[in-house]
Short mmCIF file of C-alpha atoms in Angstrom, two decimals:
data_model
loop_
_atom_site.label_atom_id
_atom_site.label_comp_id
_atom_site.label_asym_id
_atom_site.label_seq_id
_atom_site.Cartn_x
_atom_site.Cartn_y
_atom_site.Cartn_z
CA MET A 1 -17.53 -1.59 17.33
CA ILE A 2 -17.90 2.03 18.43
CA THR A 3 -21.04 3.49 20.02
CA SER A 4 -21.81 6.91 18.59
CA PRO A 5 -23.36 9.69 20.67
CA GLY A 6 -26.73 8.83 19.07
CA GLY A 7 -26.57 5.30 20.43
CA ARG A 8 -25.90 3.59 17.11
CA ARG A 9 -23.03 1.20 16.61
CA ARG A 10 -20.57 1.49 13.81
CA ARG A 11 -17.60 -0.65 12.86
CA ALA A 12 -14.27 0.61 14.13
CA VAL A 13 -11.92 1.42 11.24
CA PRO A 14 -8.17 1.03 11.90
CA SER A 15 -6.53 4.44 11.95
CA SER A 16 -3.05 3.73 13.25
CA VAL A 17 0.08 3.59 11.15
CA ALA A 18 0.59 -0.03 12.25
CA ASP A 19 -2.83 -1.08 10.94
CA MET A 20 -2.11 0.56 7.60
CA ASP A 21 1.27 -1.19 7.45
CA GLU A 22 -0.37 -4.55 8.05
CA GLN A 23 -3.07 -3.88 5.46
CA ARG A 24 -0.41 -2.88 2.93
CA VAL A 25 1.44 -6.14 3.54
CA ARG A 26 -1.76 -8.15 3.03
CA GLU A 27 -2.68 -6.35 -0.18
CA ARG A 28 0.80 -6.32 -1.71
CA GLY A 29 0.94 -8.20 -4.96
CA GLY A 30 3.00 -11.35 -5.11
CA GLY A 31 2.64 -12.11 -1.42
CA PRO A 32 2.03 -15.59 -0.11
CA PRO A 33 -1.41 -17.15 -0.48
CA GLN A 34 -3.95 -15.86 2.02
CA ARG A 35 -4.63 -19.35 3.30
CA TRP A 36 -0.99 -19.55 4.40
CA GLY A 37 -0.97 -16.14 6.12
CA HIS A 38 2.75 -15.35 6.39
CA GLY A 39 4.23 -18.55 4.98
CA PRO A 40 3.47 -22.21 4.38
CA PRO A 41 2.46 -24.30 7.39
CA TRP A 42 5.68 -26.27 7.46
CA ARG A 43 7.66 -23.04 7.99
CA GLU A 44 5.96 -22.15 11.26
CA ARG A 45 8.61 -22.08 13.97
CA ARG A 46 8.37 -22.18 17.71
CA ASP A 47 9.32 -19.26 19.89
CA GLY A 48 13.03 -18.61 19.86
CA GLU A 49 13.59 -20.14 16.43
CA GLY A 50 15.10 -18.01 13.74
CA PRO A 51 15.88 -18.01 10.05
CA PRO A 52 18.05 -20.60 8.38
CA GLY A 53 21.55 -20.75 9.68
CA THR A 54 20.67 -19.45 13.14
CA ASP A 55 20.59 -21.38 16.38
CA GLY A 56 16.80 -21.63 16.28
CA ASP A 57 16.69 -23.26 12.85
CA VAL A 58 19.36 -25.88 13.58
CA GLY A 59 17.87 -26.97 16.88
CA ARG A 60 16.11 -29.96 15.30
CA TRP A 61 17.63 -32.72 13.20
CA PRO A 62 15.73 -33.70 10.01
CA TRP A 63 15.70 -37.39 10.91
CA ARG A 64 12.43 -38.42 9.33
CA SER A 65 12.95 -36.74 5.97
CA THR A 66 16.52 -38.09 5.76
CA LEU A 67 15.43 -41.66 6.56
CA LEU A 68 12.58 -41.51 4.06
CA LEU A 69 14.86 -40.14 1.35
CA THR A 70 17.51 -42.80 2.07
CA ALA A 71 14.94 -45.58 1.74
CA PHE A 72 13.61 -44.08 -1.48
CA VAL A 73 17.10 -43.70 -2.99
CA LEU A 74 18.02 -47.31 -2.16
CA ALA A 75 14.76 -48.71 -3.50
CA GLY A 76 14.82 -46.48 -6.58
CA SER A 77 18.42 -47.33 -7.37
CA LYS A 78 17.63 -51.07 -7.08
CA PHE A 79 14.76 -50.64 -9.53
CA ALA A 80 16.97 -48.58 -11.88
CA ALA A 81 19.70 -51.24 -11.73
CA ASP A 82 17.22 -53.93 -12.79
CA GLN A 83 16.27 -51.81 -15.79
CA GLN A 84 19.90 -51.15 -16.82
CA VAL A 85 21.33 -54.68 -16.58
CA GLY A 86 24.19 -55.03 -19.07
CA ASP A 87 24.53 -51.28 -19.60
CA ARG A 88 25.79 -50.27 -16.16
CA ALA A 89 27.76 -51.93 -13.38
CA HIS A 90 26.04 -54.19 -10.87
CA LEU A 91 24.74 -52.49 -7.69
CA ASP A 92 27.15 -53.97 -5.12
CA LEU A 93 27.91 -53.21 -1.47
CA PHE A 94 30.16 -50.26 -2.30
CA ALA A 95 27.40 -48.69 -4.42
CA ARG A 96 24.94 -49.05 -1.58
CA LEU A 97 27.42 -47.50 0.85
CA LEU A 98 27.80 -44.53 -1.49
CA LEU A 99 24.01 -44.15 -1.70
CA VAL A 100 23.62 -44.33 2.09
CA ALA A 101 26.51 -41.90 2.62
CA GLY A 102 25.12 -39.39 0.14
CA SER A 103 21.66 -39.54 1.70
CA GLY A 104 22.92 -39.61 5.28
CA LEU A 105 24.93 -36.45 4.75
CA LEU A 106 21.63 -34.61 4.33
CA LEU A 107 21.11 -34.97 8.06
CA TRP A 108 23.55 -32.04 8.45
CA ARG A 109 22.11 -29.94 5.61
CA GLN A 110 20.72 -27.29 7.98
CA ARG A 111 23.85 -26.99 10.07
CA TYR A 112 26.53 -27.25 7.39
CA PRO A 113 24.84 -26.62 4.02
CA VAL A 114 28.07 -25.83 2.10
CA LEU A 115 29.84 -28.97 3.29
CA VAL A 116 26.78 -31.11 2.55
CA VAL A 117 26.26 -29.85 -1.01
CA PHE A 118 29.90 -30.50 -1.93
CA ALA A 119 29.94 -33.89 -0.16
CA THR A 120 26.74 -35.11 -1.86
CA ALA A 121 28.06 -33.94 -5.23
CA ALA A 122 31.33 -35.81 -4.58
CA ALA A 123 29.47 -38.99 -3.57
CA ALA A 124 27.36 -38.79 -6.72
CA MET A 125 30.52 -38.22 -8.80
CA VAL A 126 32.19 -41.34 -7.38
CA TYR A 127 28.96 -43.32 -7.89
CA LEU A 128 28.74 -42.34 -11.57
CA GLY A 129 32.48 -42.76 -12.12
CA ALA A 130 32.23 -46.34 -10.85
CA GLY A 131 29.71 -47.04 -13.59
CA TYR A 132 26.74 -47.68 -11.34
CA PRO A 133 23.21 -47.24 -12.74
CA TYR A 134 21.61 -43.83 -13.17
CA GLY A 135 18.79 -43.24 -10.75
CA PRO A 136 17.62 -41.23 -7.74
CA VAL A 137 21.20 -40.63 -6.59
CA PHE A 138 20.75 -37.18 -8.11
CA LEU A 139 18.03 -36.40 -5.56
CA THR A 140 20.60 -36.12 -2.77
CA VAL A 141 22.53 -33.51 -4.78
CA ALA A 142 19.30 -31.66 -5.59
CA LEU A 143 18.25 -31.47 -1.93
CA GLY A 144 21.76 -30.45 -0.84
CA CYS A 145 21.79 -27.69 -3.47
CA PHE A 146 18.30 -26.60 -2.42
CA SER A 147 19.32 -26.32 1.26
CA ALA A 148 22.50 -24.39 0.45
CA VAL A 149 20.72 -21.88 -1.79
CA VAL A 150 17.89 -21.30 0.69
CA ALA A 151 20.45 -20.82 3.47
CA GLY A 152 22.10 -18.08 1.39
CA HIS A 153 25.13 -20.02 0.06
CA ARG A 154 24.24 -19.60 -3.60
CA LYS A 155 27.76 -19.60 -5.05
CA ALA A 156 28.70 -22.75 -3.18
CA ALA A 157 25.59 -24.54 -4.46
CA TRP A 158 26.16 -23.44 -8.05
CA THR A 159 29.83 -24.45 -7.85
CA ALA A 160 29.06 -27.91 -6.46
CA VAL A 161 26.36 -28.65 -9.06
CA GLY A 162 28.55 -27.24 -11.85
CA MET A 163 31.43 -29.46 -10.76
CA LEU A 164 29.14 -32.49 -10.81
CA TRP A 165 27.99 -31.72 -14.35
CA ALA A 166 31.57 -31.04 -15.53
CA GLY A 167 32.72 -34.29 -13.93
CA HIS A 168 29.91 -36.18 -15.65
CA VAL A 169 30.94 -34.72 -19.02
CA LEU A 170 34.57 -35.68 -18.38
CA ILE A 171 33.64 -39.23 -17.38
CA ALA A 172 31.15 -39.77 -20.20
CA HIS A 173 33.42 -38.44 -22.98
CA ARG A 174 37.01 -38.95 -21.84
CA LEU A 175 37.51 -41.23 -18.84
CA TYR A 176 34.94 -43.90 -19.74
CA ARG A 177 37.66 -45.98 -21.44
CA TRP A 178 39.41 -46.63 -18.14
CA LEU A 179 36.37 -46.80 -15.90
CA PRO A 180 33.74 -49.52 -15.41
CA PRO A 181 31.70 -50.96 -16.95
CA SER A 182 34.06 -52.43 -19.51
CA GLY A 183 33.17 -51.86 -23.13
CA ASP A 184 31.24 -48.70 -22.32
CA GLN A 185 30.73 -46.17 -25.12
CA ALA A 186 30.90 -42.37 -25.02
CA ALA A 187 27.59 -40.78 -24.04
CA SER A 188 25.71 -38.72 -26.60
CA TRP A 189 25.66 -34.96 -26.31
CA GLY A 190 21.89 -35.15 -26.22
CA GLN A 191 22.22 -36.94 -22.89
CA GLU A 192 24.48 -34.17 -21.66
CA LEU A 193 21.84 -31.62 -22.60
CA VAL A 194 19.33 -33.56 -20.50
CA VAL A 195 21.73 -33.52 -17.55
CA ALA A 196 22.38 -29.80 -18.04
CA ALA A 197 18.63 -29.15 -18.13
CA TRP A 198 18.26 -31.12 -14.91
CA VAL A 199 21.01 -29.06 -13.27
CA ALA A 200 19.40 -25.80 -14.43
CA ALA A 201 16.00 -26.93 -13.13
CA VAL A 202 17.46 -27.77 -9.69
CA VAL A 203 19.16 -24.38 -9.43
CA ALA A 204 16.04 -22.55 -10.64
CA VAL A 205 13.76 -24.28 -8.12
CA ALA A 206 16.25 -23.59 -5.31
CA GLU A 207 16.47 -19.91 -6.27
CA LEU A 208 12.69 -19.63 -6.41
CA ALA A 209 12.41 -21.18 -2.96
CA ARG A 210 15.04 -18.78 -1.64
CA VAL A 211 13.21 -15.74 -3.00
CA ARG A 212 9.87 -16.90 -1.61
CA ARG A 213 11.38 -17.69 1.76
CA GLU A 214 13.00 -14.27 1.99
CA GLN A 215 9.69 -12.69 1.07
CA TRP A 216 7.83 -14.65 3.76
CA ASP A 217 10.48 -13.75 6.35
CA ARG A 218 10.31 -10.08 5.35
CA GLU A 219 6.51 -10.01 5.56
CA ARG A 220 6.57 -11.78 8.92
CA ALA A 221 9.08 -9.21 10.19
CA GLU A 222 6.84 -6.40 8.92
CA ARG A 223 3.86 -7.92 10.71
CA ALA A 224 5.85 -8.22 13.91
CA GLN A 225 6.97 -4.60 13.58
CA ALA A 226 3.37 -3.53 12.93
CA ALA A 227 2.26 -5.45 16.03
CA ARG A 228 4.93 -3.76 18.15
CA ARG A 229 4.00 -0.34 16.77
CA ARG A 230 0.32 -1.07 17.42
CA ALA A 231 1.13 -1.99 21.02
CA ASP A 232 3.13 1.22 21.47
CA GLU A 233 0.30 3.28 20.00
CA GLU A 234 -2.20 1.61 22.30
CA ARG A 235 0.03 2.26 25.31
CA LEU A 236 0.30 5.94 24.36
CA ARG A 237 -3.44 6.13 23.78
CA ILE A 238 -4.16 4.75 27.24
CA ALA A 239 -1.65 7.16 28.77
CA ARG A 240 -3.31 10.09 26.99
CA GLU A 241 -6.79 9.02 28.09
CA LEU A 242 -5.80 8.60 31.72
CA HIS A 243 -3.91 11.89 31.72
CA ASP A 244 -6.75 13.82 30.12
CA VAL A 245 -9.36 12.27 32.42
CA LEU A 246 -7.43 12.71 35.64
CA ALA A 247 -5.56 15.98 35.03
CA HIS A 248 -8.69 18.03 34.43
CA SER A 249 -10.68 16.61 37.34
CA ILE A 250 -7.77 16.72 39.78
CA SER A 251 -7.05 20.34 38.81
CA VAL A 252 -10.67 21.23 39.63
CA ILE A 253 -10.44 19.28 42.88
CA ASN A 254 -7.19 21.00 43.80
CA VAL A 255 -8.60 24.49 43.22
CA GLN A 256 -11.83 23.77 45.09
CA ALA A 257 -9.96 22.14 47.98
CA GLY A 258 -7.94 25.34 48.36
CA VAL A 259 -11.12 27.41 48.29
CA GLY A 260 -12.76 25.15 50.84
CA LEU A 261 -9.82 25.35 53.23
CA ALA A 262 -9.64 29.13 52.92
CA LEU A 263 -13.37 29.64 53.56
CA LEU A 264 -14.03 26.83 56.02
CA ASP A 265 -14.22 29.18 59.01
CA SER A 266 -15.26 32.47 57.43
CA ASP A 267 -17.83 31.24 54.90
CA PRO A 268 -18.98 27.67 55.64
CA GLU A 269 -21.66 27.80 52.93
CA GLN A 270 -19.10 28.59 50.22
CA ALA A 271 -16.83 25.87 51.60
CA ARG A 272 -19.76 23.43 51.37
CA SER A 273 -20.22 24.46 47.71
CA ALA A 274 -16.52 23.78 47.07
CA LEU A 275 -16.82 20.32 48.64
CA THR A 276 -19.87 19.61 46.47
CA THR A 277 -17.85 20.51 43.38
CA ILE A 278 -15.03 18.25 44.56
CA LYS A 279 -17.47 15.36 44.97
CA ALA A 280 -18.95 15.85 41.49
CA ALA A 281 -15.51 16.14 39.84
CA SER A 282 -14.17 13.05 41.61
CA LYS A 283 -17.28 11.07 40.70
CA GLU A 284 -16.94 11.97 37.03
CA ALA A 285 -13.22 11.14 37.05
CA LEU A 286 -13.91 7.73 38.61
CA GLY A 287 -16.57 7.04 36.01
CA GLU A 288 -14.28 7.82 33.10
CA VAL A 289 -11.42 5.82 34.62
CA ARG A 290 -13.77 2.84 35.03
CA GLN A 291 -14.73 3.17 31.37
CA VAL A 292 -11.08 3.14 30.30
CA LEU A 293 -10.36 0.12 32.50
CA HIS A 294 -13.45 -1.70 31.20
CA THR A 295 -12.23 -1.16 27.64
CA LEU A 296 -8.86 -2.64 28.58
CA ARG A 297 -10.39 -5.68 30.26
CA THR A 298 -12.82 -6.43 27.41
CA PRO A 299 -11.03 -5.51 24.16
CA GLY A 300 -13.23 -5.49 21.08
CA ASP A 301 -16.49 -4.82 22.96
CA ALA A 302 -18.40 -1.59 22.50
CA PRO A 303 -17.90 0.83 25.39
CA ARG A 304 -20.75 1.07 27.89
CA ALA A 305 -21.03 4.84 27.42
CA PRO A 306 -20.44 6.89 24.28
CA ALA A 307 -17.07 8.56 23.99
CA PRO A 308 -17.17 12.25 24.92
CA GLY A 309 -17.32 14.81 22.13
CA LEU A 310 -17.93 18.50 21.51
CA ASP A 311 -21.60 17.99 22.36
CA ARG A 312 -20.39 17.83 25.99
CA LEU A 313 -18.54 21.12 25.78
CA SER A 314 -21.06 22.66 28.17
CA GLU A 315 -19.92 20.18 30.85
CA LEU A 316 -16.36 21.45 30.51
CA VAL A 317 -17.64 25.00 30.90
CA GLU A 318 -19.48 24.04 34.10
CA GLN A 319 -16.46 22.23 35.52
CA ALA A 320 -14.20 25.18 34.70
CA ALA A 321 -16.70 27.51 36.38
CA GLY A 322 -16.47 25.32 39.48
CA ALA A 323 -12.72 25.97 39.43
CA GLY A 324 -13.29 29.73 39.18
CA LEU A 325 -12.70 29.99 35.42
CA THR A 326 -15.24 31.72 33.21
CA VAL A 327 -15.31 30.21 29.70
CA GLU A 328 -16.89 31.89 26.70
CA VAL A 329 -17.72 29.54 23.82
CA ARG A 330 -18.25 30.77 20.27
CA GLY A 331 -19.23 28.75 17.24
CA ALA A 332 -20.18 25.11 16.81
CA ALA A 333 -19.21 22.17 14.65
CA ARG A 334 -21.26 19.78 12.61
CA LYS A 335 -21.49 16.09 13.48
CA LEU A 336 -17.97 14.69 13.51
CA SER A 337 -16.55 11.21 13.26
CA PRO A 338 -16.05 9.54 16.69
CA GLY A 339 -12.25 9.82 16.55
CA THR A 340 -12.24 13.49 15.59
CA ASP A 341 -14.98 14.31 18.09
CA LEU A 342 -13.08 12.67 20.96
CA ALA A 343 -9.80 14.32 20.00
CA ALA A 344 -11.45 17.76 19.80
CA PHE A 345 -13.06 17.30 23.23
CA ARG A 346 -9.80 16.17 24.87
CA ILE A 347 -7.82 19.02 23.31
CA VAL A 348 -10.25 21.65 24.62
CA GLN A 349 -10.34 19.88 28.00
CA GLU A 350 -6.55 19.88 28.31
CA ALA A 351 -6.28 23.50 27.16
CA LEU A 352 -8.79 24.64 29.82
CA THR A 353 -7.00 22.54 32.44
CA ASN A 354 -3.75 24.33 31.59
CA VAL A 355 -5.48 27.70 31.98
CA VAL A 356 -6.70 26.69 35.44
CA ARG A 357 -3.28 25.40 36.50
CA HIS A 358 -0.85 27.79 34.84
CA SER A 359 -2.60 31.09 34.10
CA GLY A 360 -3.47 33.96 36.38
CA SER A 361 -6.45 34.81 34.18
CA ARG A 362 -9.90 33.72 35.29
CA HIS A 363 -11.38 34.13 31.82
CA ALA A 364 -10.91 31.94 28.73
CA ARG A 365 -12.40 31.90 25.24
CA VAL A 366 -13.09 28.83 23.12
CA ARG A 367 -13.79 29.32 19.42
CA VAL A 368 -15.01 26.44 17.23
CA ASP A 369 -15.34 26.83 13.46
CA GLU A 370 -14.76 25.03 10.18
CA ALA A 371 -12.70 26.30 7.26
CA ASP A 372 -11.09 24.66 4.22
CA GLY A 373 -12.29 21.18 5.16
CA ALA A 374 -10.82 21.38 8.67
CA LEU A 375 -12.10 21.86 12.20
CA ARG A 376 -10.38 24.74 13.98
CA LEU A 377 -10.31 24.93 17.78
CA CYS A 378 -8.87 28.02 19.42
CA VAL A 379 -8.52 28.38 23.20
CA ASP A 380 -7.28 31.78 24.49
CA ASP A 381 -6.63 33.22 27.91
CA ASP A 382 -5.42 36.66 28.89
CA GLY A 383 -2.67 35.57 31.27
CA PRO A 384 -0.40 36.35 32.96
CA ALA A 385 1.32 33.02 33.53
CA THR A 386 1.70 31.87 37.12
CA GLY A 387 4.93 29.93 36.49
CA ALA A 388 7.65 29.09 34.02
CA ASP A 389 5.55 26.29 32.53
CA ALA A 390 2.79 28.54 31.22
CA GLY A 391 0.38 26.74 28.98
CA GLY A 392 1.63 23.41 30.21
CA SER A 393 4.96 21.85 29.34
CA GLY A 394 4.57 18.19 30.27
CA ASN A 395 2.35 15.38 29.07
CA GLY A 396 -0.59 17.66 28.32
CA LEU A 397 0.77 19.45 25.26
CA ALA A 398 2.49 16.27 24.07
CA GLY A 399 -0.81 14.40 24.32
CA MET A 400 -2.63 17.12 22.37
CA ARG A 401 -0.03 17.00 19.61
CA GLU A 402 -0.21 13.20 19.44
CA ARG A 403 -4.00 13.27 19.16
CA ALA A 404 -3.87 15.83 16.37
CA ALA A 405 -1.06 14.05 14.52
CA ALA A 406 -2.94 10.73 14.62
CA LEU A 407 -5.73 12.39 12.59
CA GLY A 408 -3.39 14.29 10.27
CA GLY A 409 -3.89 17.60 12.10
CA THR A 410 -1.66 20.11 13.85
CA ILE A 411 -1.37 21.89 17.20
CA GLU A 412 0.10 25.35 17.73
CA ALA A 413 0.59 26.46 21.32
CA GLY A 414 2.40 29.50 22.61
CA PRO A 415 2.13 32.99 24.12
CA ARG A 416 0.23 35.67 22.21
CA ALA A 417 1.84 38.94 21.21
CA ASP A 418 -0.65 40.94 23.27
CA GLY A 419 -0.27 38.73 26.34
CA GLY A 420 -1.91 35.51 27.41
CA PHE A 421 -1.63 32.09 25.84
CA ARG A 422 -3.23 30.45 22.81
CA VAL A 423 -3.78 26.84 21.76
CA LEU A 424 -4.84 26.42 18.12
CA ALA A 425 -5.79 22.97 16.86
CA VAL A 426 -6.54 22.19 13.21
CA LEU A 427 -8.13 18.78 12.60
CA PRO A 428 -9.14 17.57 9.12
CA LEU A 429 -12.81 16.68 8.79
CA LYS A 430 -11.97 13.81 6.43
CA VAL A 431 -9.29 11.99 8.33
CA ARG A 432 -7.14 9.11 7.20
CA GLU A 433 -9.35 6.51 8.85
CA ASP A 434 -12.21 7.53 6.53
CA ARG A 435 -10.07 6.83 3.50
#
């Protein structure tokens, strides 16, 4: 919430590029369900874990899922064998070893997905070639294919599943005469179509999971990038606020301290006036610094005092007068949004501070007007410059440009043709945060 100069509270609207990036990710069509945020709950990883195939993803062994699948395959195959008595070979010790081997290989599916998908397909091929009953043995191949595709080894997964289907066709239509069970007949092509449909379904589901996983990873990376950009923008904002608060007040203090020292013996009354100005400037600077620090300590709370705006322009004029600078103000602006109002105030403040510090002129002009849907701020002085860094060349001008750019505005600063220095700021009245 933001407290306006009138005392009313209004909801803060995100204006940074990072906030817009995050909102665009949330509103993008085809993204993951909102209740999942940036992926399903089972894909949440601890710090330091990475995408499939990295050290973070292979740090844990899938013991529980492998044990559960092994038990299901054994039990399901026993049930299938009871239903296929006389049609397929009896489920003996070798068959059970093949089932356990095929399921157990899945324990390495995250570390060695290519090896696992080929090994599970080979185990299933031997199982079917030995004439053992059809059943959940295909689940091990399906999960191995799924893991390989999601890990990015698509060709290996397709090749392994294709080899299994081709081997099944060869066994069912050519090699069945020499393989158990004895007296077996060639399988119908309708059965082969069912197997082919099963293979296609496995590959399709694995590809869908791969696409969704890549999308979730991409959106999570975009959110992390938006968070980093938001942190950088907040750091720059704090730096600008502290610079603008302290630079102006310290410049006034510096000028008045020099006046006080020069007049301490010859004009004690004027020196006392300079010390009074120093006290007032330091008090105001401390108050604004406390407000910035309070905002940092209690994020999300409304500030205790309203943010400064152009309605406090007269205070800048008084402070500049205390530093020996006469400021003439022309024009006025209508009621502005809090962000634009604060930026306009800080830009004028920094421009006047630069006049005090870097110009030999003791007279400055501030013009405020509106034209073509934009607020125009013009700060002029008559010079001459007192150093090579006339107009300011450090954080001040950079901060002004950053403030203007954040609102979609511009800053022009440079010497005038007739002497002196000019700072011209153009800020849109309808900024991006309003849209």
